[in-house]
Tab-separated table of C-alpha atoms and ligand atoms in Angstrom:
chain	number	residue	atom	x	y	z
A	1	UNK	CA	-0.059	0.015	-0.020
A	2	UNK	CA	1.240	3.381	-0.849
A	3	UNK	CA	1.379	5.951	1.923
A	4	UNK	CA	1.262	9.588	1.597
A	5	UNK	CA	2.588	11.995	4.239
A	6	UNK	CA	0.813	15.360	4.533
A	7	UNK	CA	0.900	18.131	7.142
A	8	UNK	CA	-2.162	20.059	7.764
A	9	UNK	CA	-4.532	21.887	10.061
A	10	UNK	CA	-7.987	20.318	11.141
A	11	UNK	CA	-10.710	22.629	9.899
A	12	UNK	CA	-13.578	20.410	10.656
A	13	UNK	CA	-14.544	17.203	12.400
A	14	UNK	CA	-17.623	15.022	12.103
A	15	UNK	CA	-18.232	12.130	14.373
A	16	UNK	CA	-19.120	8.790	12.578
A	17	UNK	CA	-19.850	5.210	13.742
A	18	UNK	CA	-19.260	4.335	17.383
A	19	UNK	CA	-15.843	6.037	17.901
A	20	UNK	CA	-14.692	7.172	14.475
A	21	UNK	CA	-14.304	10.580	12.815
A	22	UNK	CA	-13.992	12.170	9.503
A	23	UNK	CA	-11.957	15.315	9.596
A	24	UNK	CA	-11.428	18.002	6.935
A	25	UNK	CA	-7.679	19.116	6.844
A	26	UNK	CA	-6.082	22.008	4.903
A	27	UNK	CA	-2.876	20.972	3.346
A	28	UNK	CA	-0.273	22.785	1.203
A	29	UNK	CA	-0.272	19.961	-1.534
A	30	UNK	CA	-3.997	19.248	-2.117
A	31	UNK	CA	-5.880	22.091	-0.417
A	32	UNK	CA	-8.706	20.571	1.524
A	33	UNK	CA	-8.899	16.894	2.035
A	34	UNK	CA	-11.194	14.568	3.931
A	35	UNK	CA	-9.738	11.872	6.084
A	36	UNK	CA	-11.430	9.022	7.901
A	37	UNK	CA	-9.789	8.352	11.174
A	38	UNK	CA	-10.886	5.055	12.832
A	39	UNK	CA	-11.272	4.855	16.593
A	40	UNK	CA	-10.082	8.515	16.860
A	41	UNK	CA	-12.713	9.183	19.570
A	42	UNK	CA	-11.458	6.643	21.845
A	43	UNK	CA	-9.333	8.482	24.550
A	44	UNK	CA	-6.261	6.204	24.466
A	45	UNK	CA	-6.344	5.898	20.637
A	46	UNK	CA	-3.007	7.213	19.092
A	47	UNK	CA	-5.170	9.238	16.564
A	48	UNK	CA	-7.186	10.930	19.152
A	49	UNK	CA	-4.998	14.132	19.802
A	50	UNK	CA	-3.910	14.872	16.306
A	51	UNK	CA	-7.475	14.736	14.837
A	52	UNK	CA	-8.979	17.584	16.959
A	53	UNK	CA	-9.995	20.908	15.651
A	54	UNK	CA	-7.141	23.457	15.186
A	55	UNK	CA	-4.453	20.792	15.579
A	56	UNK	CA	-1.549	21.083	13.159
A	57	UNK	CA	-0.127	17.569	12.511
A	58	UNK	CA	1.758	15.354	10.345
A	59	UNK	CA	-0.362	12.544	8.834
A	60	UNK	CA	0.424	9.074	7.227
A	61	UNK	CA	-2.371	8.426	5.004
A	62	UNK	CA	-3.505	5.868	2.372
A	63	UNK	CA	-6.139	6.427	-0.291
A	64	UNK	CA	-9.537	4.720	0.025
A	65	UNK	CA	-12.391	4.717	-2.227
A	66	UNK	CA	-13.786	8.086	-1.435
A	67	UNK	CA	-11.628	9.467	1.329
A	68	UNK	CA	-8.191	9.243	2.797
A	69	UNK	CA	-7.696	6.833	5.691
A	70	UNK	CA	-5.453	7.792	8.493
A	71	UNK	CA	-2.734	5.278	9.439
A	72	UNK	CA	-0.969	7.438	11.973
A	73	UNK	CA	-0.453	11.009	13.064
A	74	UNK	CA	1.970	13.160	14.947
A	75	UNK	CA	0.947	16.488	16.525
A	76	UNK	CA	3.221	19.337	15.675
A	77	UNK	CA	1.246	22.191	17.269
A	78	UNK	CA	-2.006	21.412	19.274
A	79	UNK	CA	-3.001	25.161	19.867
A	80	UNK	CA	-4.165	24.319	23.335
A	81	UNK	CA	-4.273	28.112	24.222
A	82	UNK	CA	-7.048	28.540	21.692
A	83	UNK	CA	-9.164	25.639	22.736
A	84	UNK	CA	-9.082	26.610	26.393
A	85	UNK	CA	-10.346	30.109	25.800
A	86	UNK	CA	-13.917	30.565	24.609
A	87	UNK	CA	-13.272	34.002	22.968
A	88	UNK	CA	-10.115	32.913	21.099
A	89	UNK	CA	-11.983	29.766	20.121
A	90	UNK	CA	-15.028	31.663	18.761
A	91	UNK	CA	-12.716	33.928	16.574
A	92	UNK	CA	-10.889	30.738	15.317
A	93	UNK	CA	-14.293	29.008	14.534
A	94	UNK	CA	-15.034	31.841	12.243
A	95	UNK	CA	-11.478	31.757	10.695
A	96	UNK	CA	-11.764	28.021	10.229
A	97	UNK	CA	-15.153	28.253	8.589
A	98	UNK	CA	-13.876	30.723	6.070
A	99	UNK	CA	-11.061	28.530	5.099
A	100	UNK	CA	-13.183	25.264	5.102
A	101	UNK	CA	-15.840	26.853	2.769
A	102	UNK	CA	-13.476	28.593	0.289
A	103	UNK	CA	-10.407	26.416	-0.251
A	104	UNK	CA	-10.976	23.861	-2.887
A	105	UNK	CA	-10.290	20.126	-2.807
A	106	UNK	CA	-7.277	19.009	-4.751
A	107	UNK	CA	-5.946	22.560	-5.332
A	108	UNK	CA	-2.512	23.355	-3.902
A	109	UNK	CA	-2.898	25.905	-1.029
A	110	UNK	CA	0.422	26.514	0.416
A	111	UNK	CA	0.001	30.315	0.935
A	112	UNK	CA	-3.419	29.894	2.570
A	113	UNK	CA	-2.037	27.174	4.954
A	114	UNK	CA	0.848	29.519	5.874
A	115	UNK	CA	-1.535	32.323	6.387
A	116	UNK	CA	-3.699	30.186	8.752
A	117	UNK	CA	-0.762	28.781	10.641
A	118	UNK	CA	0.619	32.275	11.109
A	119	UNK	CA	-2.787	33.564	12.254
A	120	UNK	CA	-3.416	30.767	14.696
A	121	UNK	CA	0.108	31.216	16.191
A	122	UNK	CA	-0.520	35.037	16.840
A	123	UNK	CA	-3.909	34.205	18.333
A	124	UNK	CA	-2.615	31.433	20.544
A	125	UNK	CA	0.639	33.026	21.754
A	126	UNK	CA	-0.223	36.771	22.068
A	127	UNK	CA	-2.909	39.025	23.430
A	128	UNK	CA	-3.133	41.126	20.366
A	129	UNK	CA	-6.579	42.488	19.246
A	130	UNK	CA	-8.613	39.519	18.147
A	131	UNK	CA	-10.781	41.951	15.855
A	132	UNK	CA	-7.581	43.171	14.079
A	133	UNK	CA	-6.088	39.800	13.545
A	134	UNK	CA	-9.458	38.520	12.182
A	135	UNK	CA	-9.755	41.403	9.734
A	136	UNK	CA	-6.204	41.004	8.604
A	137	UNK	CA	-6.867	37.283	7.919
A	138	UNK	CA	-10.120	37.901	6.163
A	139	UNK	CA	-8.600	40.440	3.775
A	140	UNK	CA	-5.501	38.508	3.118
A	141	UNK	CA	-7.590	35.393	2.560
A	142	UNK	CA	-9.716	37.320	-0.034
A	143	UNK	CA	-6.543	38.298	-2.002
A	144	UNK	CA	-5.223	34.643	-1.866
A	145	UNK	CA	-8.605	33.466	-3.159
A	146	UNK	CA	-8.314	35.782	-6.131
A	147	UNK	CA	-10.346	38.803	-4.878
A	148	UNK	CA	-7.602	41.247	-4.163
A	149	UNK	CA	-8.987	44.640	-3.587
A	150	UNK	CA	-7.191	47.575	-5.372
A	151	UNK	CA	-5.612	49.591	-2.508
A	152	UNK	CA	-2.481	51.086	-3.903
A	153	UNK	CA	-4.182	54.076	-5.608
A	154	UNK	CA	-7.518	55.511	-6.530
A	155	UNK	CA	-9.149	52.853	-8.943
A	156	UNK	CA	-10.371	55.792	-11.272
A	157	UNK	CA	-7.584	58.267	-11.492
A	158	UNK	CA	-4.671	56.362	-9.920
A	159	UNK	CA	-3.854	59.129	-7.459
A	160	UNK	CA	-1.940	57.390	-4.631
A	161	UNK	CA	-2.855	59.909	-1.909
A	162	UNK	CA	-5.590	62.429	-1.248
A	163	UNK	CA	-6.910	64.292	1.854
A	164	UNK	CA	-9.719	61.760	2.009
A	165	UNK	CA	-10.012	58.206	0.609
A	166	UNK	CA	-12.968	55.976	0.464
A	167	UNK	CA	-13.451	52.173	-0.102
A	168	UNK	CA	-15.760	51.646	-3.059
A	169	UNK	CA	-17.370	48.228	-3.005
A	170	UNK	CA	-18.712	48.420	-6.465
A	171	UNK	CA	-15.120	48.948	-7.933
A	172	UNK	CA	-13.566	46.725	-5.280
A	173	UNK	CA	-10.994	49.352	-4.147
A	174	UNK	CA	-9.893	52.856	-3.049
A	175	UNK	CA	-11.404	55.986	-4.587
A	176	UNK	CA	-10.238	59.622	-3.933
A	177	UNK	CA	-12.354	62.580	-2.953
A	178	UNK	CA	-12.642	63.652	-6.559
A	179	UNK	CA	-13.723	60.370	-7.994
A	180	UNK	CA	-15.937	59.126	-5.193
A	181	UNK	CA	-19.566	58.517	-5.935
A	182	UNK	CA	-21.167	59.496	-2.619
A	183	UNK	CA	-24.402	57.778	-3.708
A	184	UNK	CA	-22.657	54.601	-4.322
A	185	UNK	CA	-21.710	51.819	-1.743
A	186	UNK	CA	-18.667	53.651	-0.219
A	187	UNK	CA	-17.079	53.601	3.085
A	188	UNK	CA	-15.242	56.777	4.200
A	189	UNK	CA	-11.816	55.969	5.645
A	190	UNK	CA	-9.438	57.455	8.135
A	191	UNK	CA	-5.845	57.787	6.973
A	192	UNK	CA	-4.750	55.049	9.341
A	193	UNK	CA	-7.184	52.635	7.695
A	194	UNK	CA	-5.890	53.505	4.116
A	195	UNK	CA	-2.281	52.773	5.314
A	196	UNK	CA	-3.512	49.525	7.013
A	197	UNK	CA	-5.114	48.354	3.854
A	198	UNK	CA	-2.003	48.836	1.880
A	199	UNK	CA	0.058	47.216	4.505
A	200	UNK	CA	-2.176	44.200	4.709
A	201	UNK	CA	-2.151	43.585	0.978
A	202	UNK	CA	1.529	44.241	0.282
A	203	UNK	CA	3.705	43.119	3.282
A	204	UNK	CA	5.466	39.881	3.255
A	205	UNK	CA	3.676	37.128	5.181
A	206	UNK	CA	6.230	37.060	8.081
A	207	UNK	CA	5.395	40.763	9.115
A	208	UNK	CA	1.703	40.558	8.430
A	209	UNK	CA	0.864	40.993	12.063
A	210	UNK	CA	3.517	43.442	13.103
A	211	UNK	CA	1.403	46.587	13.295
A	212	UNK	CA	-1.273	48.025	15.447
A	213	UNK	CA	-4.286	50.056	14.634
A	214	UNK	CA	-6.878	52.454	16.412
A	215	UNK	CA	-10.176	51.028	17.342
A	216	UNK	CA	-11.841	53.358	14.811
A	217	UNK	CA	-9.829	52.100	11.970
A	218	UNK	CA	-10.329	48.372	13.055
A	219	UNK	CA	-14.160	49.187	12.926
A	220	UNK	CA	-13.686	50.570	9.441
A	221	UNK	CA	-11.856	47.444	8.377
A	222	UNK	CA	-14.718	45.402	9.889
A	223	UNK	CA	-17.313	47.291	7.687
A	224	UNK	CA	-15.170	46.916	4.475
A	225	UNK	CA	-14.301	43.167	5.213
A	226	UNK	CA	-17.797	42.035	6.027
A	227	UNK	CA	-19.360	43.647	2.938
A	228	UNK	CA	-16.565	42.617	0.781
A	229	UNK	CA	-16.823	38.839	1.822
A	230	UNK	CA	-20.541	38.856	1.304
A	231	UNK	CA	-20.243	40.495	-2.037
A	232	UNK	CA	-17.668	38.029	-3.344
A	233	UNK	CA	-18.260	34.811	-1.446
A	234	UNK	CA	-21.972	35.141	-1.369
A	235	UNK	CA	-22.427	34.321	2.269
A	236	UNK	CA	-22.554	36.175	5.589
A	237	UNK	CA	-20.336	34.586	8.279
A	238	UNK	CA	-21.928	35.135	11.630
A	239	UNK	CA	-20.096	32.937	14.051
A	240	UNK	CA	-18.711	36.043	15.818
A	241	UNK	CA	-22.293	37.144	16.799
A	242	UNK	CA	-22.219	34.400	19.383
A	243	UNK	CA	-19.776	36.623	21.581
A	244	UNK	CA	-22.632	39.053	21.803
A	245	UNK	CA	-24.961	36.514	23.211
A	246	UNK	CA	-22.388	35.589	25.738
A	247	UNK	CA	-21.816	39.376	26.547
A	248	UNK	CA	-18.155	38.855	25.694
A	249	UNK	CA	-18.105	41.573	23.128
B	1	ZN	ZN1	-9.535	59.496	-8.041
């Protein structure tokens, strides 16, 4: 039997049978894959730890008729800090849902895997603003999925700076104060938000989370990102509303 060795993050888990699981894993080589893990729900089973949500592991697999089957796994990063914190876990559920819904099966996804690993690391190991981290992830993910907004200059006249810039949803990018259509779907932006958008789209992945931003600008990023995702992915992602019910936000 030919074994394959993949590293990946568990995006989703579904219980099957008496003690089995099917997990959805994001890999660099094949994007999203589904893996059957026999007996993974038994506490002492060697597959139990590496098949939990958010776990980054190395998997030995063999191909079955429809799914991969797991032969063994070794945990690289369990991300315990996230699973033990309801607020961090809720933000990460939202992030995992975005990845699970929009990464294709069989499509190499190395950059998206790197983005997700990087994002989970910052959430797990630091106390940085979860709202800022989530907006950065969302916008960078949109770019990697092929929906990069135009944030280098005004989409109409190409001016790179103006006293006031806006984000225009209809043209998926920045517009200056002369080109803006105030009756259109536009978000007025603070200078800090414009700078942040450029940074998020252009900076190399290692430095993606090395900046801070005012609360007002984080709110503006939220308005842009939420509408932009709905516009291009055709779905509203509402898992973060859960925090309001718990009075945690
Ligand atoms: Zn312009």
